[in-house]
Coordinates of C-alpha atoms and ligand atoms in Angstrom, one line a residue:
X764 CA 132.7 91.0 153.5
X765 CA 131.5 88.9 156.6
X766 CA 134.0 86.1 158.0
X767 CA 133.1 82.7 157.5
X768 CA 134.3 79.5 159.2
X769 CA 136.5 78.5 156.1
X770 CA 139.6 80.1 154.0
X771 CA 137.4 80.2 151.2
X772 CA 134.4 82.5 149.8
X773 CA 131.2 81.5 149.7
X774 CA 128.9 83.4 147.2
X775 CA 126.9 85.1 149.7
X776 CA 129.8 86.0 152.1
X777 CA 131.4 87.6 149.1
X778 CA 128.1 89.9 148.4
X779 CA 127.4 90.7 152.2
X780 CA 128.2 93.3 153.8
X781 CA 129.1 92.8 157.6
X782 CA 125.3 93.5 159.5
X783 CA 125.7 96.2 162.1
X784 CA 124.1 95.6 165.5
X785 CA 121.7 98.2 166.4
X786 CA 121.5 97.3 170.2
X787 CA 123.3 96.4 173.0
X788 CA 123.2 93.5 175.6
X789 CA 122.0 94.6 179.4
X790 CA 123.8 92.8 181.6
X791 CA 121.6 94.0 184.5
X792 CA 118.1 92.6 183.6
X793 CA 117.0 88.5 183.1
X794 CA 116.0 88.1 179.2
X795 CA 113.2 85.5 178.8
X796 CA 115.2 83.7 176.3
X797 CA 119.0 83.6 175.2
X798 CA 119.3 81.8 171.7
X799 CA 122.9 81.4 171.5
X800 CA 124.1 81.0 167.9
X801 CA 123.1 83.8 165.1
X802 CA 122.7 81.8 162.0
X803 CA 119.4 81.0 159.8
X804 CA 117.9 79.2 163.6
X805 CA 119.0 81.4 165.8
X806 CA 117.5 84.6 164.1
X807 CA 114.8 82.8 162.7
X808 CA 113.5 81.4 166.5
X809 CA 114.4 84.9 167.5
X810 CA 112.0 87.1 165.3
X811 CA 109.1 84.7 166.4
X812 CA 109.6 84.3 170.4
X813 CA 110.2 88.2 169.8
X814 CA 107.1 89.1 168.6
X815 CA 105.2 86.6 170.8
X816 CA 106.4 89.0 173.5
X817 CA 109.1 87.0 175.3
X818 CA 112.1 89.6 175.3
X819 CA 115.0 87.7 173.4
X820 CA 119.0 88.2 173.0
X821 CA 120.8 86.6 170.3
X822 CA 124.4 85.5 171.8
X823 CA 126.7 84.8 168.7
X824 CA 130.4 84.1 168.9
X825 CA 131.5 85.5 165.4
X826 CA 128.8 87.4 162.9
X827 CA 125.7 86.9 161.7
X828 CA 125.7 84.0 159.1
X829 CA 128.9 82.7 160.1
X830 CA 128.4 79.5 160.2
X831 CA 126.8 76.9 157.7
X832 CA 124.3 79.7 157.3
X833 CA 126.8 82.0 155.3
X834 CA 128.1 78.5 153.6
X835 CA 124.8 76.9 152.1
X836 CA 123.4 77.4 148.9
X837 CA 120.3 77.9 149.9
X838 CA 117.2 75.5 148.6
X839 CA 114.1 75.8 150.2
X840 CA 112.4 72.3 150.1
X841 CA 109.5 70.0 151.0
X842 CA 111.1 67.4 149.1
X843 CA 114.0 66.3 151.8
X844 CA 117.1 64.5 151.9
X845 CA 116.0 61.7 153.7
X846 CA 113.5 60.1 151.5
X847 CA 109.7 60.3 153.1
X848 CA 109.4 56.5 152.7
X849 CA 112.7 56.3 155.1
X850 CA 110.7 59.1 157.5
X851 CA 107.4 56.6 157.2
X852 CA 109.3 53.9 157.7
X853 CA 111.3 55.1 161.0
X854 CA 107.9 57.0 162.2
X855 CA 105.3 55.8 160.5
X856 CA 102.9 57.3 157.7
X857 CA 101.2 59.6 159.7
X858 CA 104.6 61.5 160.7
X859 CA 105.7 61.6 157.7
X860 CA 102.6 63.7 156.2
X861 CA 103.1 65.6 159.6
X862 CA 106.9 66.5 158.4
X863 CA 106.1 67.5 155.3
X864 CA 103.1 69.8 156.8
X865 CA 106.1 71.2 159.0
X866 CA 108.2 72.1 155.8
X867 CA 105.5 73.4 153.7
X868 CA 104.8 75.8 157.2
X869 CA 108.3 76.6 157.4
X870 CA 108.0 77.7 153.9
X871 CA 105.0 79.6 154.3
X872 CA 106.9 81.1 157.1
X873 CA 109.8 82.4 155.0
X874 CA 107.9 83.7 152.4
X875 CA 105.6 85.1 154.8
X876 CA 108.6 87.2 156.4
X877 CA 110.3 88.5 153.2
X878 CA 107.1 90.1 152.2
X879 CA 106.3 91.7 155.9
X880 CA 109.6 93.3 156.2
X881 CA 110.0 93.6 152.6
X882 CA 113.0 91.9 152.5
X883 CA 115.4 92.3 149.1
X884 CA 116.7 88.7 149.0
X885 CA 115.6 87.1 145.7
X886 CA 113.2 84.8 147.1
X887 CA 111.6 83.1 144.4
X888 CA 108.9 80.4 144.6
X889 CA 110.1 77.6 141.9
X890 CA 109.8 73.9 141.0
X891 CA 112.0 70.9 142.0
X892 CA 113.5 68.2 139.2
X893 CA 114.3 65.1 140.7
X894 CA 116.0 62.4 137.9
X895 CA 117.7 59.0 137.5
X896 CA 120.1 57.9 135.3
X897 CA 119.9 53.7 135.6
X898 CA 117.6 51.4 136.5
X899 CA 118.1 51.2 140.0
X900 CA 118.0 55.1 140.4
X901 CA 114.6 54.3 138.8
X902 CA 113.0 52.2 141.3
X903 CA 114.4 54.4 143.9
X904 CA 112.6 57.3 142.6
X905 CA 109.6 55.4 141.9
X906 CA 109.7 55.2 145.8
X907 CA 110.0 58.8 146.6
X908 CA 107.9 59.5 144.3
X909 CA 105.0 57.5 145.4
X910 CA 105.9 58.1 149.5
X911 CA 106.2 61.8 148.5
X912 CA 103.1 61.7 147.2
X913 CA 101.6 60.3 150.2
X914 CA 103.3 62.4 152.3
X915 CA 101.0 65.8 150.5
X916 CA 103.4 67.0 148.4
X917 CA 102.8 67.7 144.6
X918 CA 104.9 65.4 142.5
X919 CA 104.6 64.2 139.4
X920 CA 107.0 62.1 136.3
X921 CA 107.7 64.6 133.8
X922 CA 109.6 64.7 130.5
X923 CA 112.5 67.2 130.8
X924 CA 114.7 68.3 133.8
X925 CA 115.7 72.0 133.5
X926 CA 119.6 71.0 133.0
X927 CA 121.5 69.6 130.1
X928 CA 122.2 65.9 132.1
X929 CA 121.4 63.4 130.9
X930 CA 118.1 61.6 132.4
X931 CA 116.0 58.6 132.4
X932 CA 113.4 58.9 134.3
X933 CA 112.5 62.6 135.9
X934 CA 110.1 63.9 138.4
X935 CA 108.8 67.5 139.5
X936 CA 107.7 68.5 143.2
X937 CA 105.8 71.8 143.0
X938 CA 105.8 74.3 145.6
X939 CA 109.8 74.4 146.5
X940 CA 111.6 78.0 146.5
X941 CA 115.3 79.5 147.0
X942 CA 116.8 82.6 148.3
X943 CA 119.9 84.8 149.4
X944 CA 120.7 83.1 152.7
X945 CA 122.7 86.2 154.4
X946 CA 120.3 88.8 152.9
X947 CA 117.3 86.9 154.4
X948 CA 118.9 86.8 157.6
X949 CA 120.3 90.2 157.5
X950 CA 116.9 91.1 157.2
X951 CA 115.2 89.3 159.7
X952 CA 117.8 90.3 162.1
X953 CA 116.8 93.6 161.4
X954 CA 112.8 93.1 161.7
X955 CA 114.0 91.4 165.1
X956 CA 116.0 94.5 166.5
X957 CA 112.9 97.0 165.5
X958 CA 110.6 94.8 167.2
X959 CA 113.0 95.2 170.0
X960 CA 115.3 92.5 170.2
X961 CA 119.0 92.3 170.8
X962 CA 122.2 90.8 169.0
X963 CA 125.5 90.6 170.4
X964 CA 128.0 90.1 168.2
X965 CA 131.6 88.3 168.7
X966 CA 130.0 87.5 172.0
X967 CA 131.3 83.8 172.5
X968 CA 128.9 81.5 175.2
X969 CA 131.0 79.7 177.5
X970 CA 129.3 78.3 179.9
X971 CA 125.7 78.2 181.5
X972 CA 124.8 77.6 185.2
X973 CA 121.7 78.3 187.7
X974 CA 121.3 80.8 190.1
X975 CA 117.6 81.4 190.3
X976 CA 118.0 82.5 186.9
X977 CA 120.4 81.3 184.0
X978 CA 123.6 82.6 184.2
X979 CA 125.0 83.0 180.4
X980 CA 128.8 83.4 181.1
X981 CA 130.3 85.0 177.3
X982 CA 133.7 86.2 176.8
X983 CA 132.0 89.5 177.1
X984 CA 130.2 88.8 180.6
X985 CA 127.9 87.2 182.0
X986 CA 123.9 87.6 181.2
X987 CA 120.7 85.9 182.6
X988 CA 117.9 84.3 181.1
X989 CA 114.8 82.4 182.1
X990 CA 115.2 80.2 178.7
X991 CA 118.0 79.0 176.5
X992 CA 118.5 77.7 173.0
X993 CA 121.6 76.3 171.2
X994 CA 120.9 77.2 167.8
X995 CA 124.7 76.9 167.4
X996 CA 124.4 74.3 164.6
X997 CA 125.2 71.6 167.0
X998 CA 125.2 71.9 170.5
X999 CA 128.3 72.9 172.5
X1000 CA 129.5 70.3 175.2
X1001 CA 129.3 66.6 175.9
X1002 CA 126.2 65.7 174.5
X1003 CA 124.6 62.7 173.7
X1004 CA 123.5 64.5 170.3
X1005 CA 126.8 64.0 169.4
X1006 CA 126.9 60.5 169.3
X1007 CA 123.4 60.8 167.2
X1008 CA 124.7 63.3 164.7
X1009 CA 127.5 62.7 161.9
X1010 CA 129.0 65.5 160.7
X1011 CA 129.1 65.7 156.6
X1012 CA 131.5 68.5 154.5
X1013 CA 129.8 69.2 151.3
X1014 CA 130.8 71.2 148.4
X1015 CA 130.0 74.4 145.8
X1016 CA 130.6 76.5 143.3
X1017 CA 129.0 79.5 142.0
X1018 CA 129.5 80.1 138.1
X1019 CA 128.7 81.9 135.1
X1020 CA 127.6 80.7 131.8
X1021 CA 129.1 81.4 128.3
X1022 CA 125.1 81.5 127.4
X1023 CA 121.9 82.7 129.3
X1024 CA 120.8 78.7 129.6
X1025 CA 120.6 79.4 133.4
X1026 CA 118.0 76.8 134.9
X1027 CA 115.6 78.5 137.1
X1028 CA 114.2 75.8 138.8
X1029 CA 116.1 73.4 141.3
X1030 CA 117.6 70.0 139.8
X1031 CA 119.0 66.7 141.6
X1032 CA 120.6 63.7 140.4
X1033 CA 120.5 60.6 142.2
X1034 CA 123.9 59.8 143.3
X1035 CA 125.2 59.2 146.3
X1036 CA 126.0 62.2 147.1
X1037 CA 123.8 63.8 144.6
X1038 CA 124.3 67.1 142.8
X1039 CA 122.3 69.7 143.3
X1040 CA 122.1 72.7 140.5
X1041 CA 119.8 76.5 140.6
X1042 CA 120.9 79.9 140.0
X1043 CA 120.8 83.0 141.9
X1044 CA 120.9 86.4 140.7
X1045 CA 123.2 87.9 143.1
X1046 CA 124.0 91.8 142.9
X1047 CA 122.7 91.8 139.2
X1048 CA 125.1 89.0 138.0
X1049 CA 123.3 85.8 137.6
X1050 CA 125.1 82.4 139.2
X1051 CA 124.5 78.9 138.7
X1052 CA 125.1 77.0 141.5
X1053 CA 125.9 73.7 141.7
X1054 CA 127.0 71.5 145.0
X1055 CA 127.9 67.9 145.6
X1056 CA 130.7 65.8 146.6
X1057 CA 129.7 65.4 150.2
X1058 CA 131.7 63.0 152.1
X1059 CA 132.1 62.2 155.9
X1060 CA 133.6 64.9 157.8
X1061 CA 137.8 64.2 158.2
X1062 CA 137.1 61.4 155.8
X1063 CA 138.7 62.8 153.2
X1064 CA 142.4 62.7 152.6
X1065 CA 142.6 65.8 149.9
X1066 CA 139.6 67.9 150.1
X1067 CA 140.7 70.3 146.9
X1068 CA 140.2 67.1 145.1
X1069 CA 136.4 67.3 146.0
X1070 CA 136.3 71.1 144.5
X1071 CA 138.1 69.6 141.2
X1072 CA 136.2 67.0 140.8
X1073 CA 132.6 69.1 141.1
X1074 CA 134.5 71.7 138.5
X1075 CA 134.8 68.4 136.5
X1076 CA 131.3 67.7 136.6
X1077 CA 130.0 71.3 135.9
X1078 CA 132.2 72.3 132.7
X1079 CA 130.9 68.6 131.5
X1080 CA 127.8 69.7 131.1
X1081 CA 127.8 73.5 131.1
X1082 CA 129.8 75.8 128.9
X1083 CA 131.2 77.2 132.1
X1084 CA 132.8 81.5 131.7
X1085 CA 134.3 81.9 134.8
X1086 CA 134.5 80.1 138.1
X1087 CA 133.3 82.7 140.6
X1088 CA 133.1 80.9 143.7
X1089 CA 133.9 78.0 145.6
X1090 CA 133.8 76.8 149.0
X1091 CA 132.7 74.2 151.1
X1092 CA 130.9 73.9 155.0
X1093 CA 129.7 71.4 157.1
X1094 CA 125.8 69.6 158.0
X1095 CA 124.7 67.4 160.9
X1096 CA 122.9 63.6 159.6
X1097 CA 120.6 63.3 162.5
X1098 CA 121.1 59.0 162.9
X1099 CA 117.4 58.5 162.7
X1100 CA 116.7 60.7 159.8
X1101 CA 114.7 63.1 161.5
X1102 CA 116.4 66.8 162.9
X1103 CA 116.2 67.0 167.4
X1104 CA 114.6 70.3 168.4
X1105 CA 113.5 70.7 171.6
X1106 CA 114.9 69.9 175.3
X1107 CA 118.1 69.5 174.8
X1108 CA 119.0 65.9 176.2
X1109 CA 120.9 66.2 179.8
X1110 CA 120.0 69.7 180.6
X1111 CA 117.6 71.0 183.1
X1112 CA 114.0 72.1 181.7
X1113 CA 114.9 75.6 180.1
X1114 CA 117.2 74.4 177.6
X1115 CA 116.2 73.8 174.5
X1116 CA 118.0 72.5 171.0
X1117 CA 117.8 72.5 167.1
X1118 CA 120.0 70.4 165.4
X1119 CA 120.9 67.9 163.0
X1120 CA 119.0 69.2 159.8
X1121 CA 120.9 67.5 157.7
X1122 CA 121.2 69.1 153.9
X1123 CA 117.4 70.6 155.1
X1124 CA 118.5 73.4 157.5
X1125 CA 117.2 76.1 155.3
X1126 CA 113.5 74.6 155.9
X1127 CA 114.5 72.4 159.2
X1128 CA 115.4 75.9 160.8
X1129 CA 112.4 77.5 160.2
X1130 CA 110.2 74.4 161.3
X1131 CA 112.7 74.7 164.6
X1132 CA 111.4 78.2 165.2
X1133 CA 107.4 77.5 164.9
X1134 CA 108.6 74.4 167.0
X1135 CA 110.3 76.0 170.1
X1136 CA 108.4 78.9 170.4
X1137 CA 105.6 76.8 170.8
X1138 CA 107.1 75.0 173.2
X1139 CA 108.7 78.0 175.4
X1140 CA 105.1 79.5 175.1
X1141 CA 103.8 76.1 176.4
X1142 CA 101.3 75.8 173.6
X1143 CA 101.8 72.1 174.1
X1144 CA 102.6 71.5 170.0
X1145 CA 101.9 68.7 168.2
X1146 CA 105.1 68.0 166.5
X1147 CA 106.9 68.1 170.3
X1148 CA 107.2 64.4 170.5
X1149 CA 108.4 63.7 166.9
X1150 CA 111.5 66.0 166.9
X1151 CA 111.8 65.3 170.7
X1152 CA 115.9 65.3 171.3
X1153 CA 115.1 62.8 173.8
X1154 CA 113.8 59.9 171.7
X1155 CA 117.4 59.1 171.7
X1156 CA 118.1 56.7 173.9
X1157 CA 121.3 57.3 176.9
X1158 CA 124.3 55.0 176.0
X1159 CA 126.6 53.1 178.6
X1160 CA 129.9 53.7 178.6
X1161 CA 129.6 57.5 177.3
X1162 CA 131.2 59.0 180.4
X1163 CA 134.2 56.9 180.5
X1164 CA 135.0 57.0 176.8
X1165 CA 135.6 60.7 177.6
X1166 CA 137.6 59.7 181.3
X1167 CA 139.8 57.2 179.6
X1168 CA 140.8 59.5 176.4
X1169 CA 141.9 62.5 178.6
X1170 CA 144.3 60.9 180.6
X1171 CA 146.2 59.2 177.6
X1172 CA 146.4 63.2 176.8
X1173 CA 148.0 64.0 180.0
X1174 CA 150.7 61.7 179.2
X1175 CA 151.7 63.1 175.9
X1176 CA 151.8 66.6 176.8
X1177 CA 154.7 68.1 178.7
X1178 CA 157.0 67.2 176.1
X1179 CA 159.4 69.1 174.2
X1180 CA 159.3 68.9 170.2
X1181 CA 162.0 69.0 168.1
X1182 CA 160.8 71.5 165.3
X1183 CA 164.0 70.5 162.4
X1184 CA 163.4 66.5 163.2
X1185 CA 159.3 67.2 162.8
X1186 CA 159.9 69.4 159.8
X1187 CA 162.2 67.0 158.0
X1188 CA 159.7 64.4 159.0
X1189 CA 157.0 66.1 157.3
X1190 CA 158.3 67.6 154.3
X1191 CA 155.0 69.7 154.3
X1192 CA 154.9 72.3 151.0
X1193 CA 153.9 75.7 152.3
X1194 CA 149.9 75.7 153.0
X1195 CA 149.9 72.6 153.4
X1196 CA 149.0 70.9 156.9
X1197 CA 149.4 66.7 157.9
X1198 CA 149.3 64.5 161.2
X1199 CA 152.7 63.0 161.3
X1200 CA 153.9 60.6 163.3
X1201 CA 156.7 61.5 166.0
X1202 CA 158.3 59.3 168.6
X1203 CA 154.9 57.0 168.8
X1204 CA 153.1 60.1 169.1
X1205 CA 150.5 61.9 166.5
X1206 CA 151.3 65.9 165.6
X1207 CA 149.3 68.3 163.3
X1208 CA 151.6 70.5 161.4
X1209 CA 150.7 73.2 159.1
X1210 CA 153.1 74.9 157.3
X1211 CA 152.1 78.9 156.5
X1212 CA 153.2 80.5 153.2
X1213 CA 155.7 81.8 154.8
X1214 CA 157.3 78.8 155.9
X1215 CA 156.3 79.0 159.4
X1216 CA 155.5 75.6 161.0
X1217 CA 152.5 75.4 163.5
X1218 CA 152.5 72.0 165.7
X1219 CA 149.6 70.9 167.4
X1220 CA 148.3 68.5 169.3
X1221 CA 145.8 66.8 167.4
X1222 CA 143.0 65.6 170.2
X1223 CA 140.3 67.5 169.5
X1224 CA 139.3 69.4 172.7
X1225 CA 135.9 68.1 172.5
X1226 CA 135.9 64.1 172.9
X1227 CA 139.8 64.2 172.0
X1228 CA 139.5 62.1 168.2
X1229 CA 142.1 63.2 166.0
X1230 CA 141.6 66.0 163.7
X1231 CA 142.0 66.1 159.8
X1232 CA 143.4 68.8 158.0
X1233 CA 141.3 70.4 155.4
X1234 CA 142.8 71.5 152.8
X1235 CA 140.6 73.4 150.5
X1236 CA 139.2 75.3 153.6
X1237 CA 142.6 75.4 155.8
X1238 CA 141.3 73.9 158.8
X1239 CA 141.7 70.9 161.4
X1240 CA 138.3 68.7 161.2
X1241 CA 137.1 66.7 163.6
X1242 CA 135.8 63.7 162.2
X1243 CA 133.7 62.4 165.1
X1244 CA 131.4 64.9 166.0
X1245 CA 132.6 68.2 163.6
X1246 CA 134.1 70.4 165.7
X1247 CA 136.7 72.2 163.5
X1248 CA 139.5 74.8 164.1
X1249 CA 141.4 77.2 162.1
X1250 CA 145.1 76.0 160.8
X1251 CA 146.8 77.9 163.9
X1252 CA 144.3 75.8 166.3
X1253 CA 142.2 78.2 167.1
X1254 CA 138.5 76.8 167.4
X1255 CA 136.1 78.1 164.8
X1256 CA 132.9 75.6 165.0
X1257 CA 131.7 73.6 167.8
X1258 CA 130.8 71.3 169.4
X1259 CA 134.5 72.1 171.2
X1260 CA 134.9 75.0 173.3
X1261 CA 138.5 75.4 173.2
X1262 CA 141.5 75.4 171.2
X1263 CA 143.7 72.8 170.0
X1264 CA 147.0 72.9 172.3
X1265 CA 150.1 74.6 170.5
X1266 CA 153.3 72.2 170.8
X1267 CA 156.2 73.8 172.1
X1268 CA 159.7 73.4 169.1
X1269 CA 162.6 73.5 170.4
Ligands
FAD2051 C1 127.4 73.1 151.3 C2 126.1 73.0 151.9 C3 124.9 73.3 151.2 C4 123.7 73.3 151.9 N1 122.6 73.5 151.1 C5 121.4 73.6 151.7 C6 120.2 73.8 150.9 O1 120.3 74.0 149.7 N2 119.0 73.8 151.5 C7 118.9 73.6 152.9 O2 117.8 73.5 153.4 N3 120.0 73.3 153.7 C8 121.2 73.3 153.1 N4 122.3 73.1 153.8 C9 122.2 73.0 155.3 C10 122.0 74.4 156.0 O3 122.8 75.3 155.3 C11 122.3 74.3 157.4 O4 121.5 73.3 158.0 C12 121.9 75.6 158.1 O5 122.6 76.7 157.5 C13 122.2 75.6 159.6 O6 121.9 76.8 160.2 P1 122.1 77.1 161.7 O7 121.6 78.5 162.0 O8 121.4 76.0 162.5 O9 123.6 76.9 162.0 P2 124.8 77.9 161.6 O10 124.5 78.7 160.4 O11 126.1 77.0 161.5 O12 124.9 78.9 162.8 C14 125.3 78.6 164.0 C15 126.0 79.9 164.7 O13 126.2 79.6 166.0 C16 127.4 80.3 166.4 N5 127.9 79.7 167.6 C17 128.5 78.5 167.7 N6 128.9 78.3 169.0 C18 128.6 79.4 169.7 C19 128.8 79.8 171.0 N7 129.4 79.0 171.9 N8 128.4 81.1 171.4 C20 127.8 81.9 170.5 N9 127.6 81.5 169.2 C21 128.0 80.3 168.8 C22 128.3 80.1 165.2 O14 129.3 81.1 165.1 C23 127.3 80.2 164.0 O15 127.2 81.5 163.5 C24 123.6 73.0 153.2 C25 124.7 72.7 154.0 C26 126.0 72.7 153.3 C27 127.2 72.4 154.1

């Protein structure tokens, strides 16, 4: 099974077998382009730039699908989260028809590469079922319906929705599609390596800097590069992306039916957050899938409430067998509504960005490859300027936001903790973590099954906001910009590069 940046097991990590690198890393020659980050993007930008003849490496700190890749469920749309009336409205009418040309090409692309490399991921072309359930749901819809159309797509009211919810008013986008995430990129990572291509794996980026070339320092060396992309989810660092992209946890399950009433095509409420529903047929077994319950990252105080309450909702209106899987992972809302990939704001000219998809990335990532190999090919693309990470405007006050929270830091540390007063303080069940209040001063404490106590300081090493503790997943969240770490501290997502400190008990 491949790791995951959660304690809990998404459908696809629990069906995928680790990928095996085929290739190593030469630390002695200058790669055109580093893309650092092997999820969906990464691999995705990879294959292309590849094959256009730039010779790539793929730099990723943990395995292949990792990330949110390994934690999605995996809708391939042209009907997007962020409604194409808000897109028109932030970009005008012209951009929006120009995003939705983007997905329907990012589609194209997908479906494009699962029958070139022949690629054994259940990829299935299928239709969308957008529905309300009041009168105000109804207008909305109304909306996206009439903006979508606009926009190109095919959408149309229908009577019916595919799932036994109850409905008012119900519409149907043609030409949407779903997949096996890890399988797809499993194989795509393959049809990068035979067309020469290289993957690192558990090769962590640290830092970048310039000597004549890039210098890519990992923890497994240091490599050069002429270009370099952070398809890391969300860039590493101090960026001002971070200010323009809120992190969001959403949640799944995966589960079989008393009955074969599986619906084939994709379905959405109109909620906010929605639910989404589709089945997969997975290693034989069929799963429905259904997701929802998405909430700021941090924001929420038990996040195994989240998981009940979306097993509440399915066994309400499915006759539910078995719960097979749950899990949850984490998106980027880009502020503006539209994803940034390109120059990466703040970085000299050869480094380059995809982020802040939002519930999208599946199609987003793919419209980020088309997108940056153009640009590293200088082709000079149209869509440049519209998902330009630099239409973002710098803010004042950013650098000294970071200045004035690291010395209050300084202060704190150096201090001895008294682990029986903290553990008395806490009362903490075993598995179960919570910032407590000591002496003024803020500690993250998780207690194992075992009964040992972890203490932590909770700045998060990034922009130093205290984390959350995550329940269901067993993690420290950061609710300002994402960054999350494992219960012991140790960093599992960016956009922090190092661990949480460990508090010494006396
Ligand atoms: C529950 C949920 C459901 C979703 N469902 C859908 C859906 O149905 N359809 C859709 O379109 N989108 C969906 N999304 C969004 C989509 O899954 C993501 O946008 C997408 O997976 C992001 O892919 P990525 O490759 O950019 O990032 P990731 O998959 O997160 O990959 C980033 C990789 O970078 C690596 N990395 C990070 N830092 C470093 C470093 N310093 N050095 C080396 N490597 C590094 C990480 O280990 C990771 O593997 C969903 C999201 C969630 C949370």
């Amino acid at each position: 099974m491949i790791q995951r940046d959660g304690a809990l097991t998404s459908l696809w990590q629990g069906n995928t077998a680790p990928y095996i690198v085929e290739n190593r890393p030469d630390k002695n020659i200058v790669y055109d382009v580093i893309i650092v980050g092997g999820g969906i993007t990464g691999i995705s930008t990879a294959l292309l730039l590849q094959e256009a003849g730039k010779q790539c490496l793929v730099l990723e700190a943990a395995e292949i699908g990792y990330g949110t890749t390994g934690g999605t469920t995996a809708h391939l749309n042209t009907l997007l989260d962020v409604p194409y009336y808000v897109i028109a409205k932030n970009f005008g009418e012209e951009n929006a028809a120009h995003v939705a040309e983007a997905a329907a090409a990012a589609l194209r692309l997908i479906k494009d590469n699962v029958q070139r490399f022949d690629i054994d991921c259940g990829f299935t072309e299928a239709d969308a079922y957008l529905f309300a359930q009041d009168e105000e749901q109804e207008k909305e819809l109304e909306k996206i319906r009439d903006t979508s159309a606009k926009a190109g797509l095919d959408i149309i009211y229908v009577d019916g929705t595919p799932v036994p919810v109850p409905y008012t008013k119900a519409v149907r986008v043609k030409g949407q599609a779903k997949f096996s995430p890890l399988e797809y990129v499993h194989g795509i990572a393959k049809a990068f390596e035979a067309a020469g291509g290289v993957i690192a794996q558990n090769c962590k980026v640290i830092n970048t800097s310039r000597e004549n070339t890039l210098k890519v320092e990992t923890n497994a060396g240091v490599f050069s590069a002429v270009d370099l992309i952070y398809a890391t989810h969300i860039p590493p660092g101090i960026n001002l992306l971070h200010l323009r992209c809120a992190p969001y946890r959403s949640y799944a399950m995966a589960v079989t039916l008393q009955d074969d009433a599986y619906p084939e095509e994709l379905s959405y409420d109109m909620y906010d957050p929605y639910h989404y529903y589709r089945t997969q047929v997975v290693k034989g077994e069929k799963y429905l899938i259904v997701g929802g319950e998405d909430h700021k990252t941090g924001m929420e105080a038990n996040t195994e409430k989240c998981l009940q309450r979306l097993e509440s909702h399915v066994r309400k209106y499915f006759p539910v067998k078995e719960i097979a899987y749950k899990w949850s992972s984490q998106y980027f809302e880009p502020a503006d509504g539209l994803p940034y990939i390109g120059y990466l704001p703040g970085a000299e000219d050869h480094i380059f960005v995809a982020t802040g998809y939002g519930g999208n990335g599946m199609t987003y990532s793919s419209v980020a490859a088309l997108l940056l190999k153009q640009i590293i090919l200088q082709e000079k693309p149209a869509l440049e300027k519209l998902f330009d990470p630099n239409r973002i405007k710098p803010i004042a006050g950013f650098t000294n936001f970071v200045t004035h929270n690291t010395d209050v830091i300084k202060e704190f540390f150096g201090k001895l903790f008294s682990g029986e007063e903290i553990t008395q303080l806490a009362e903490l069940a075993p598995g179960e973590g919570k910032l407590v209040e000591y002496h003024d001063r803020k500690i993250a404490l998780y207690k194992n099954e075992e009964g040992r106590l972890y203490a932590l300081n909770p700045n998060c090493a990034h922009m130093k906001c205290d984390v959350k503790w995550n329940q269901a997943e067993r993690s420290w969240d950061c609710p300002c910009h994402g960054a999350r770490y494992n219960y012991d501290g140790k960093v599992m997502t960016g956009p922090a590069d190092s661990d949480l400190e460990g508090l010494v008990l006396s």
